mmCIF file with all atom_site columns, C-alpha atoms in Angstrom:
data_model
loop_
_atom_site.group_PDB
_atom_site.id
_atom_site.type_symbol
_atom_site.label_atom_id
_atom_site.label_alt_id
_atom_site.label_comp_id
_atom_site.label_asym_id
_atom_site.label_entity_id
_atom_site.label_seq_id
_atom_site.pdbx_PDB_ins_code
_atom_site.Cartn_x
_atom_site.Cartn_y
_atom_site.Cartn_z
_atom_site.occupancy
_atom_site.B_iso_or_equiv
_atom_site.pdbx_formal_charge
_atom_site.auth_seq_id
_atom_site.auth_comp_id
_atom_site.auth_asym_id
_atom_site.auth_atom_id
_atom_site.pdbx_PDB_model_num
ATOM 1   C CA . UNK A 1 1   ? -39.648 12.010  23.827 1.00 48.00 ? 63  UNK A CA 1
ATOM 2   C CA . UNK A 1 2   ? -36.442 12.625  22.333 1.00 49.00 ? 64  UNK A CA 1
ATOM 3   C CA . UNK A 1 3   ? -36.051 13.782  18.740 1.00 49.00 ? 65  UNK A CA 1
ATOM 4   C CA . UNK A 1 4   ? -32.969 13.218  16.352 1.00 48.00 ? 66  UNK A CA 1
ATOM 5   C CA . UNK A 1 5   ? -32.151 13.170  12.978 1.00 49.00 ? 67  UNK A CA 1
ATOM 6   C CA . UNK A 1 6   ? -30.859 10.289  11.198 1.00 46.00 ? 68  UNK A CA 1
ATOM 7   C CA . UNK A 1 7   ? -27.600 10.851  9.487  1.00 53.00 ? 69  UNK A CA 1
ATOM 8   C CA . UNK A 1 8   ? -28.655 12.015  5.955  1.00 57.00 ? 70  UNK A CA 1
ATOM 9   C CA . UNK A 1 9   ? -30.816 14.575  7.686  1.00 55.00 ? 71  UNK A CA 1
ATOM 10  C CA . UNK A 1 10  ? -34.325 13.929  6.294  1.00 56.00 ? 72  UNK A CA 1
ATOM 11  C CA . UNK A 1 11  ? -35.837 11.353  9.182  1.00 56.00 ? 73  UNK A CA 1
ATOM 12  C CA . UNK A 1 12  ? -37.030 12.401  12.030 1.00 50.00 ? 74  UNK A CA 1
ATOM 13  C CA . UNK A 1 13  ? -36.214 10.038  14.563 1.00 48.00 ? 75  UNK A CA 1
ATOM 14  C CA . UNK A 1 14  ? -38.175 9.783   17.940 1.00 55.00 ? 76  UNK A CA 1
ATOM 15  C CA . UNK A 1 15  ? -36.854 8.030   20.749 1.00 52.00 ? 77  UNK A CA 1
ATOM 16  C CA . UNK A 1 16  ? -38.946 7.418   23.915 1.00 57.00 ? 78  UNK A CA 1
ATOM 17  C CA . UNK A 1 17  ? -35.720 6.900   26.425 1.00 60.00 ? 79  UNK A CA 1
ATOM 18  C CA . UNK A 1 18  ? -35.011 9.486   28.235 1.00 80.00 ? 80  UNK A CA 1
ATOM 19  C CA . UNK A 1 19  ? -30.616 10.315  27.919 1.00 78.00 ? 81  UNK A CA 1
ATOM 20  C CA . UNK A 1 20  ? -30.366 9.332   31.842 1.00 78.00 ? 82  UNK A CA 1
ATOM 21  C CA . UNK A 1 21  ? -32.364 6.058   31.734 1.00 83.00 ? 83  UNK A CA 1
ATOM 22  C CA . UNK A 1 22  ? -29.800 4.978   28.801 1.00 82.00 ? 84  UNK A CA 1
ATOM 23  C CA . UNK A 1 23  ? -26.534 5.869   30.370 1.00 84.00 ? 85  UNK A CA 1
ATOM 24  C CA . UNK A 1 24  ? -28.283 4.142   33.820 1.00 84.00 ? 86  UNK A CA 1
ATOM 25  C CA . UNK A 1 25  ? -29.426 0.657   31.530 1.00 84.00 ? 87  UNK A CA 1
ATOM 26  C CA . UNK A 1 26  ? -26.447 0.646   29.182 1.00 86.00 ? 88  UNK A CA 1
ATOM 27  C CA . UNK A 1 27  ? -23.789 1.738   31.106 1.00 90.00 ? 89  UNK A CA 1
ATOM 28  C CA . UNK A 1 28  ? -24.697 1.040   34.943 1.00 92.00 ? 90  UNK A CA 1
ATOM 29  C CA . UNK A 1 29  ? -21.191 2.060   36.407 1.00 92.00 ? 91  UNK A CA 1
ATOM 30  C CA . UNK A 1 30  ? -21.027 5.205   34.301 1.00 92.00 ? 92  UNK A CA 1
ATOM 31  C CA . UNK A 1 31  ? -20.784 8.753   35.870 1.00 92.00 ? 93  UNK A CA 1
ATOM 32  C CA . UNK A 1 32  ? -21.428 12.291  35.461 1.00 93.00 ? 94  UNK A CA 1
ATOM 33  C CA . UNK A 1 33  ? -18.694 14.775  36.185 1.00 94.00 ? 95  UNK A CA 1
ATOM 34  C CA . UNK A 1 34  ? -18.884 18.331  35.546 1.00 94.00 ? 96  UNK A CA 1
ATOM 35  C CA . UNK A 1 35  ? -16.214 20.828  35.289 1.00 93.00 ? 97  UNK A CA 1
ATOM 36  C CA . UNK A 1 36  ? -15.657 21.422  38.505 1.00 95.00 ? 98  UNK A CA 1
ATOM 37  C CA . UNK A 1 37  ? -14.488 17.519  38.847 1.00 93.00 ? 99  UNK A CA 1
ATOM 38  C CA . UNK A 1 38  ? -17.521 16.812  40.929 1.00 95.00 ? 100 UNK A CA 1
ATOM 39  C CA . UNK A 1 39  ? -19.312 13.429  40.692 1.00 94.00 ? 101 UNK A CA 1
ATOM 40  C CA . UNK A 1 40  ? -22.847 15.142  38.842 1.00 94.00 ? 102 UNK A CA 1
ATOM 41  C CA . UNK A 1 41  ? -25.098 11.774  38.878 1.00 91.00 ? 103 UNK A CA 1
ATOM 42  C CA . UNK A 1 42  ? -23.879 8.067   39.039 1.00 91.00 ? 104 UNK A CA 1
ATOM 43  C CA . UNK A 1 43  ? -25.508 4.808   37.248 1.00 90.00 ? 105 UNK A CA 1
ATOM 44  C CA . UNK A 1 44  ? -26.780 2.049   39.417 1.00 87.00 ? 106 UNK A CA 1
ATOM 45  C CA . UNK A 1 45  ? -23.896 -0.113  39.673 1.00 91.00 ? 107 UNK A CA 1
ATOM 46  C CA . UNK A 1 46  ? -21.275 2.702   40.717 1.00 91.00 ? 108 UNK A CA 1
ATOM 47  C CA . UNK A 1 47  ? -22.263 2.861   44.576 1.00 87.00 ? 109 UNK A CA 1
ATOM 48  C CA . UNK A 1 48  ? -21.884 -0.870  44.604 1.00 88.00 ? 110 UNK A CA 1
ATOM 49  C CA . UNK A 1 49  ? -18.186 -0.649  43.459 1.00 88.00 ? 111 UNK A CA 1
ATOM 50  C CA . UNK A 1 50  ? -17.165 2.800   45.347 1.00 89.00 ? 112 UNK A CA 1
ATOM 51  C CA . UNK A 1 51  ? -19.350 1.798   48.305 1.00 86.00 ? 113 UNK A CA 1
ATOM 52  C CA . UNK A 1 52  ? -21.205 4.602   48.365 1.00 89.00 ? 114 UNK A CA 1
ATOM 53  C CA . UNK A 1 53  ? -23.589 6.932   46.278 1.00 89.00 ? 115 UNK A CA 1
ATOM 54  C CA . UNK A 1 54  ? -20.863 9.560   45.040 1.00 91.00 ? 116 UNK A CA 1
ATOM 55  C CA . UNK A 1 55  ? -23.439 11.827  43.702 1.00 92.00 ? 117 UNK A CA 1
ATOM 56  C CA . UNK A 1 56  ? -21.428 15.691  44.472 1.00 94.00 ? 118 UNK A CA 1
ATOM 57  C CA . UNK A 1 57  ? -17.988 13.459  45.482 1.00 95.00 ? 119 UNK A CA 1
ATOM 58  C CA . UNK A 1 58  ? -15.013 15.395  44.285 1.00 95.00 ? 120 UNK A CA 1
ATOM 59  C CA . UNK A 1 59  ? -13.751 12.820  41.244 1.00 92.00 ? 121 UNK A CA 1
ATOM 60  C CA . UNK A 1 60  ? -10.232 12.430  42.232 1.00 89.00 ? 122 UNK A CA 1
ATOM 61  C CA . UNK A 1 61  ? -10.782 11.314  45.574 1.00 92.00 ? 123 UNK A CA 1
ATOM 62  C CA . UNK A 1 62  ? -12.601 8.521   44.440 1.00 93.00 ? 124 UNK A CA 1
ATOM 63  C CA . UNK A 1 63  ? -10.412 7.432   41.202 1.00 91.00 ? 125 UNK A CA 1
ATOM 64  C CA . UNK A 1 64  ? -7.528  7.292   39.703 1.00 89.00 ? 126 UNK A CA 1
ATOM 65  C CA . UNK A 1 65  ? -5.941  7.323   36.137 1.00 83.00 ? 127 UNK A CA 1
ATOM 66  C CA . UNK A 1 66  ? -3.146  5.722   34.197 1.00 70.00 ? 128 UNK A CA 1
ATOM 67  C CA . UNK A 1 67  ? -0.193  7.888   33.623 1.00 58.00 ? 129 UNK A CA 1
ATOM 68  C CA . UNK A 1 68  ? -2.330  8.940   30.081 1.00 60.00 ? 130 UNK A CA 1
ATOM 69  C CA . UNK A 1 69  ? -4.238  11.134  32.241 1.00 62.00 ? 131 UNK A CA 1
ATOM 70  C CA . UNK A 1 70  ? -2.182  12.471  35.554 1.00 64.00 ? 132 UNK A CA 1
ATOM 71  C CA . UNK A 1 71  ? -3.907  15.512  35.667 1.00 74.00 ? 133 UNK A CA 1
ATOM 72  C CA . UNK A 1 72  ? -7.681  15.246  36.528 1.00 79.00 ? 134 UNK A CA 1
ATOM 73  C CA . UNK A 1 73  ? -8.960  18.134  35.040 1.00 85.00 ? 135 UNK A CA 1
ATOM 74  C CA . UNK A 1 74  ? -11.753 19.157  32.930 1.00 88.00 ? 136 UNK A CA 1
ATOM 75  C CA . UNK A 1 75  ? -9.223  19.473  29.961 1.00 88.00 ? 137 UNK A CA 1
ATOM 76  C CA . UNK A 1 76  ? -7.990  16.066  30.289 1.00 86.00 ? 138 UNK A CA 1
ATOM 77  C CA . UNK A 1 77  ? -11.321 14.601  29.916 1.00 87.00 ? 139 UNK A CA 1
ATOM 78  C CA . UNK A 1 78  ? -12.002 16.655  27.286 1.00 89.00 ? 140 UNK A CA 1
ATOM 79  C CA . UNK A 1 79  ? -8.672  15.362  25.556 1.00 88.00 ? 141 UNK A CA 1
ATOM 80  C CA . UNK A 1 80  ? -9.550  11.855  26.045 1.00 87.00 ? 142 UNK A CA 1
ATOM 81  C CA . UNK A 1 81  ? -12.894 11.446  24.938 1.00 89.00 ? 143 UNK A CA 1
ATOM 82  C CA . UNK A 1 82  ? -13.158 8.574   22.670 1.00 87.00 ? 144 UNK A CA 1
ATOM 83  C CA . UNK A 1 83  ? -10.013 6.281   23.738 1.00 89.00 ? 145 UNK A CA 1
ATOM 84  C CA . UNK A 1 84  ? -9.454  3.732   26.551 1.00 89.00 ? 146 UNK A CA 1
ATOM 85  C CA . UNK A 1 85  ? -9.409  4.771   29.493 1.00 89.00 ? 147 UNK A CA 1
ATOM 86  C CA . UNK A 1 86  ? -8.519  2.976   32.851 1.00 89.00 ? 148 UNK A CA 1
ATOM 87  C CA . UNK A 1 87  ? -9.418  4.044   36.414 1.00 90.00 ? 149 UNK A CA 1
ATOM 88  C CA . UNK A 1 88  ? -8.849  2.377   39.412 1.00 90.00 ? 150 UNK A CA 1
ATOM 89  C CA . UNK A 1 89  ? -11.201 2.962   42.576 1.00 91.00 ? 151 UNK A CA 1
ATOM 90  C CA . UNK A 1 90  ? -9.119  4.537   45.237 1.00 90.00 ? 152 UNK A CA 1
ATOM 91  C CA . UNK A 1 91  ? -10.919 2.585   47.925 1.00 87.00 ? 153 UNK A CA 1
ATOM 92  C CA . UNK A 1 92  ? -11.143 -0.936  46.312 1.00 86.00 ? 154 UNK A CA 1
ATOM 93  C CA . UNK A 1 93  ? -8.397  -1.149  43.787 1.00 87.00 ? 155 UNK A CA 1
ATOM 94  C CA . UNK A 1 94  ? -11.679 -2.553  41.514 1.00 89.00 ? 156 UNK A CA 1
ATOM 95  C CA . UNK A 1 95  ? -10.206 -1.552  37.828 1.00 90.00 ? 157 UNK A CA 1
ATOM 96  C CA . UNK A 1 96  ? -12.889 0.600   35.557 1.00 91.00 ? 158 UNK A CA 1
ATOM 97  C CA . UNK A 1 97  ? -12.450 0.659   32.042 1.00 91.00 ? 159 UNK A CA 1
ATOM 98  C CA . UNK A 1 98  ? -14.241 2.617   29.346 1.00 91.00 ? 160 UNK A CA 1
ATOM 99  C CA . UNK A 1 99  ? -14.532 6.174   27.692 1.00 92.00 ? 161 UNK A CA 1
ATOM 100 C CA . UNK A 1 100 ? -15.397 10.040  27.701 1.00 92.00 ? 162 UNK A CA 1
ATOM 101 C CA . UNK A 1 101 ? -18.097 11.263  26.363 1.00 92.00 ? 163 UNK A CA 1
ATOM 102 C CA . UNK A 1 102 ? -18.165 15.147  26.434 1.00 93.00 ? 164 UNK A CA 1
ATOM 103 C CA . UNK A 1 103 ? -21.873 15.742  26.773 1.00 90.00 ? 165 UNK A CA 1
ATOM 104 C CA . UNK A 1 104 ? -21.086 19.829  26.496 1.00 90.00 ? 166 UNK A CA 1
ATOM 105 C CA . UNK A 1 105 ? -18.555 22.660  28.202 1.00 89.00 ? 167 UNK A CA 1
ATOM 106 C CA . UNK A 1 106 ? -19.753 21.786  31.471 1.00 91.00 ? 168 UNK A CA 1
ATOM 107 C CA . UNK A 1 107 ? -20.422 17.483  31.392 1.00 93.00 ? 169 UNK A CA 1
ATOM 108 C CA . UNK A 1 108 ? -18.558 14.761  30.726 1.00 92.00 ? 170 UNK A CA 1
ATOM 109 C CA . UNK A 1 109 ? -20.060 11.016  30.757 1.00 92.00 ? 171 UNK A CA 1
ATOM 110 C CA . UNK A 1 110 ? -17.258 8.397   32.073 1.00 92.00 ? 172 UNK A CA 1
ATOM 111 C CA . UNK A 1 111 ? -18.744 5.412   30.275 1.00 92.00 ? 173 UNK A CA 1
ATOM 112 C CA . UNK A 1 112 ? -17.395 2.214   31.823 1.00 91.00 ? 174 UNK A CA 1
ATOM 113 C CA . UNK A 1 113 ? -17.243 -0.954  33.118 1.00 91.00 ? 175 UNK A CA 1
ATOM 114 C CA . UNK A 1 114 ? -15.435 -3.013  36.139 1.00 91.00 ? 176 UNK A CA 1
ATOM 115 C CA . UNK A 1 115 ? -11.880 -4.781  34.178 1.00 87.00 ? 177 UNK A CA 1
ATOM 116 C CA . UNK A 1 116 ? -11.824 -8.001  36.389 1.00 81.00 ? 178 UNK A CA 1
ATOM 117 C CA . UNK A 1 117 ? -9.371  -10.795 35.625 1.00 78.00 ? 179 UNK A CA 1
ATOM 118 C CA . UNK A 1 118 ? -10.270 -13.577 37.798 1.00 79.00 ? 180 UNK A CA 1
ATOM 119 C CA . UNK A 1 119 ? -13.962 -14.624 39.125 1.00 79.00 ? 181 UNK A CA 1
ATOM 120 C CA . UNK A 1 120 ? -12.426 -13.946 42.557 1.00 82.00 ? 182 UNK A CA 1
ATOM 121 C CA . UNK A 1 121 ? -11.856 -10.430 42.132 1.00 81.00 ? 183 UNK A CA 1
ATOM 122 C CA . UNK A 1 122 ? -15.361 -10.248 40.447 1.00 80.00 ? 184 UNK A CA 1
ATOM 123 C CA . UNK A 1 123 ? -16.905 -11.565 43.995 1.00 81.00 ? 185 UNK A CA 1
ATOM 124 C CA . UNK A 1 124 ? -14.397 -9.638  46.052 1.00 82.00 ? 186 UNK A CA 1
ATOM 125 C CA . UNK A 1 125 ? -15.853 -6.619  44.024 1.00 81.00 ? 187 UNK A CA 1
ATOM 126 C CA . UNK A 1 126 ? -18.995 -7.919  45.482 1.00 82.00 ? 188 UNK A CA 1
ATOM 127 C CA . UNK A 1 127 ? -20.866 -7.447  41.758 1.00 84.00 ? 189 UNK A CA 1
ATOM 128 C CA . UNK A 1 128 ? -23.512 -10.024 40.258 1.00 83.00 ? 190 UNK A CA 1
ATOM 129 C CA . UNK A 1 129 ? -24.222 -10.237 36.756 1.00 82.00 ? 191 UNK A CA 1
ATOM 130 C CA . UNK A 1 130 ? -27.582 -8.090  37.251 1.00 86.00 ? 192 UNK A CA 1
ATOM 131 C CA . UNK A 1 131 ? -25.131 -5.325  37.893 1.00 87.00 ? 193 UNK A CA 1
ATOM 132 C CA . UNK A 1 132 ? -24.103 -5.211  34.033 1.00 86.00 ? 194 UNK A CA 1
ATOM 133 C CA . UNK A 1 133 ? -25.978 -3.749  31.203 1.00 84.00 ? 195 UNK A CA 1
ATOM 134 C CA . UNK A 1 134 ? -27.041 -6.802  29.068 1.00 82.00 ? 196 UNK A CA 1
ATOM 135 C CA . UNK A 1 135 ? -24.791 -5.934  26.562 1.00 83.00 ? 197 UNK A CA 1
ATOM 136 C CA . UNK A 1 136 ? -21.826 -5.520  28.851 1.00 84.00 ? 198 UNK A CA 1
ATOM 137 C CA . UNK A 1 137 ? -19.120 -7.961  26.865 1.00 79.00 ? 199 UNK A CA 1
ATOM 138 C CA . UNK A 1 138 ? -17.622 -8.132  30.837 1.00 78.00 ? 200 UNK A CA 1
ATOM 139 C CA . UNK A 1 139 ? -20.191 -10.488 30.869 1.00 75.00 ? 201 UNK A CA 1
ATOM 140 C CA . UNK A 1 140 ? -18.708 -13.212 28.238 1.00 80.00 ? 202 UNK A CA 1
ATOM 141 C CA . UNK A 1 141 ? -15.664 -12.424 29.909 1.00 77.00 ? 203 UNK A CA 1
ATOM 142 C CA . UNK A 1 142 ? -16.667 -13.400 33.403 1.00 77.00 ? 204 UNK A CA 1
ATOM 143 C CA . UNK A 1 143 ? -18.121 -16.841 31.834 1.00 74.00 ? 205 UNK A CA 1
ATOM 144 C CA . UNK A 1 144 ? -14.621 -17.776 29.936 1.00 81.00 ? 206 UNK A CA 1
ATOM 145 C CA . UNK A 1 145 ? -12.896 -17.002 33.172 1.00 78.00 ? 207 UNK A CA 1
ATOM 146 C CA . UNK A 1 146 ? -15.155 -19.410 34.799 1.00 81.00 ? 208 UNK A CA 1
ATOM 147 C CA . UNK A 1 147 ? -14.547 -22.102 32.690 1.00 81.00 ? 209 UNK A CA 1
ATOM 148 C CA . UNK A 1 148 ? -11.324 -21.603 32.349 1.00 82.00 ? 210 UNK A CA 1
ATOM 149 C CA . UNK A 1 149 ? -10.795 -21.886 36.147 1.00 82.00 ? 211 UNK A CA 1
ATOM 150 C CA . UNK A 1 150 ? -13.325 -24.732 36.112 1.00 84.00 ? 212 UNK A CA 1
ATOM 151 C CA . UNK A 1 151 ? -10.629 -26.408 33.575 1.00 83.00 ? 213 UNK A CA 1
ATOM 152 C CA . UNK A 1 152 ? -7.787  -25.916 35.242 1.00 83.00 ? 214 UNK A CA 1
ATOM 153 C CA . UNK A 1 153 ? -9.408  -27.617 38.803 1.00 83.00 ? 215 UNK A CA 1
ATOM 154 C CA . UNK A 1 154 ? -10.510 -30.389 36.952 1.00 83.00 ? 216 UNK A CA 1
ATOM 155 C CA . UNK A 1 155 ? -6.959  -31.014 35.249 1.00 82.00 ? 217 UNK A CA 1
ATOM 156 C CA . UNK A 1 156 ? -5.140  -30.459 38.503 1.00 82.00 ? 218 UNK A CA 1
ATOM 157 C CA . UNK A 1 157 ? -6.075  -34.013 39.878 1.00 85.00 ? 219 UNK A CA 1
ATOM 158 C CA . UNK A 1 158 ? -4.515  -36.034 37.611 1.00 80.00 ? 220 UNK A CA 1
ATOM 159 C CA . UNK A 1 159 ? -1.542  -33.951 37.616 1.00 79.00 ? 221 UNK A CA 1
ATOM 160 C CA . UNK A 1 160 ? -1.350  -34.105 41.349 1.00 81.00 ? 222 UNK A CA 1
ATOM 161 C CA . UNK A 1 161 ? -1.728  -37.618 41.132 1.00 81.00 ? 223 UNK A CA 1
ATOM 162 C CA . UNK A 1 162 ? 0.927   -38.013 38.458 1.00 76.00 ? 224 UNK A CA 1
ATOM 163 C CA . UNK A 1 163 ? 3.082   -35.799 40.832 1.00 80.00 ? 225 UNK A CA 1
ATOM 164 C CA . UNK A 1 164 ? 2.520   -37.840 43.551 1.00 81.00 ? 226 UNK A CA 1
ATOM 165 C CA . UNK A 1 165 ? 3.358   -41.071 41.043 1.00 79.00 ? 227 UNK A CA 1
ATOM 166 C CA . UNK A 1 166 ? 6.764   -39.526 40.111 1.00 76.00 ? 228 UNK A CA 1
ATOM 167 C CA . UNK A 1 167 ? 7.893   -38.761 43.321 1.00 80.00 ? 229 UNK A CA 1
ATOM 168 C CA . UNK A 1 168 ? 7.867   -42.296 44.524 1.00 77.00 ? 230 UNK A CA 1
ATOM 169 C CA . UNK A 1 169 ? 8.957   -43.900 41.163 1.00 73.00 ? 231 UNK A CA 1
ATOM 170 C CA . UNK A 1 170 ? 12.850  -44.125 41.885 1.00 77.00 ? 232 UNK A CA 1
ATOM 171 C CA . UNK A 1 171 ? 11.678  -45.780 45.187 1.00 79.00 ? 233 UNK A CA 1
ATOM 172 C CA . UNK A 1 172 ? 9.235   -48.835 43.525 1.00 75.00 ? 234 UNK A CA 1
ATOM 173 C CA . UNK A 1 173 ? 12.073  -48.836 40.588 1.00 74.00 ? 235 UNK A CA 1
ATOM 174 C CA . UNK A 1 174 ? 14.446  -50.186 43.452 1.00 74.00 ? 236 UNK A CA 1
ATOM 175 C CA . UNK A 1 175 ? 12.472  -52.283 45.094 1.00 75.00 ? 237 UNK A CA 1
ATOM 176 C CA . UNK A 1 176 ? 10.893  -53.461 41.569 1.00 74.00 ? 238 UNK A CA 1
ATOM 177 C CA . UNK A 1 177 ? 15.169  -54.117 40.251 1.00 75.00 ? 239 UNK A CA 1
ATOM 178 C CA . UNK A 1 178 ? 15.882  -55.299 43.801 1.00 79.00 ? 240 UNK A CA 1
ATOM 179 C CA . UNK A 1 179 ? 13.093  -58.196 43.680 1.00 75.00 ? 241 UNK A CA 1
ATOM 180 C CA . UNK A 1 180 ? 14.513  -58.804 40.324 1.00 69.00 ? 242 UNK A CA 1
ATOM 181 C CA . UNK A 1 181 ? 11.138  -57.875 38.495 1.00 59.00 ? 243 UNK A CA 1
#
């Protein structure tokens, strides 16, 4: 049983949910890296998208950063916690988004999820929707991108058949001016 306080102080404020079982239900791709850049623990998802369970991995041979955060050091977390942050799986290319949390001098949480724009890359990934935390907006994301692709099949028919229509038009307008039509 956890105990915190609420804000003002004066409530005591129990939580049964163990800090781990959070990050791992909340935040499934999320890791654990500790000073020494090694991967600490990894949420349930992570293996899935680095292939592997990275538990004791050194970090920066399994991602990179954005040009916000060359340097992969223990200081660079710590200067980042709170903002974006982008990482891209050395292995897969798979894009993680999300933010540090500096848990104390020694941890740091990497909060994120996979950025996917396309429901192919989301399959290529090889990740299901069980792989998300409920919450996980990636989720809403992954259903627009399905409809929208769903739209833009369904549109392309007609188009092709008005393509098709166009490119023989000048044709049937002869034949339809040479039969005096």
């Amino acid at each position: 049983m956890t105990s915190l306080q609420s804000p003002g102080g004066d409530r005591d404020l129990s939580v049964g949910l163990s800090a781990q079982k959070a990050l791992d239900e909340l935040f499934p791709f999320h890791c654990i890296v500790g000073s020494d850049m090694r991967i600490l623990a990894c949420g349930r998802s992570l293996a899935k998208i680095v292939g592997f369970d990275a538990t004791g991995a050194p970090f920066a041979e399994l991602f990179a950063f954005d040009s916000v955060m060359a340097d992969l050091t223990a200081d660079a977390l710590r200067r980042t916690e709170g903002q974006l942050v982008l990482a891209r799986v050395q292995s897969t290319g798979t894009t993680l988004r999300g933010q540090v949390l500096v848990l104390d001098e020694e941890r740091f949480t990497l909060a994120w999820s996979p950025w996917v724009s396309s429901t192919e890359e989301f399959r290529r990934a090889g990740l299901s929707m069980a792989d998300f935390g409920a919450q996980d907006p990636s989720l809403d994301m992954l259903h627009l991108l399905e409809a929208n692709e769903r739209a833009m099949r369904e549109a392309a028919e007609p188009l092709e058949r008005l393509r098709r229509f166009f490119a023989v038009a000048p044709e049937l307008m002869l034949v339809l001016l040479r039969d005096g039509t």
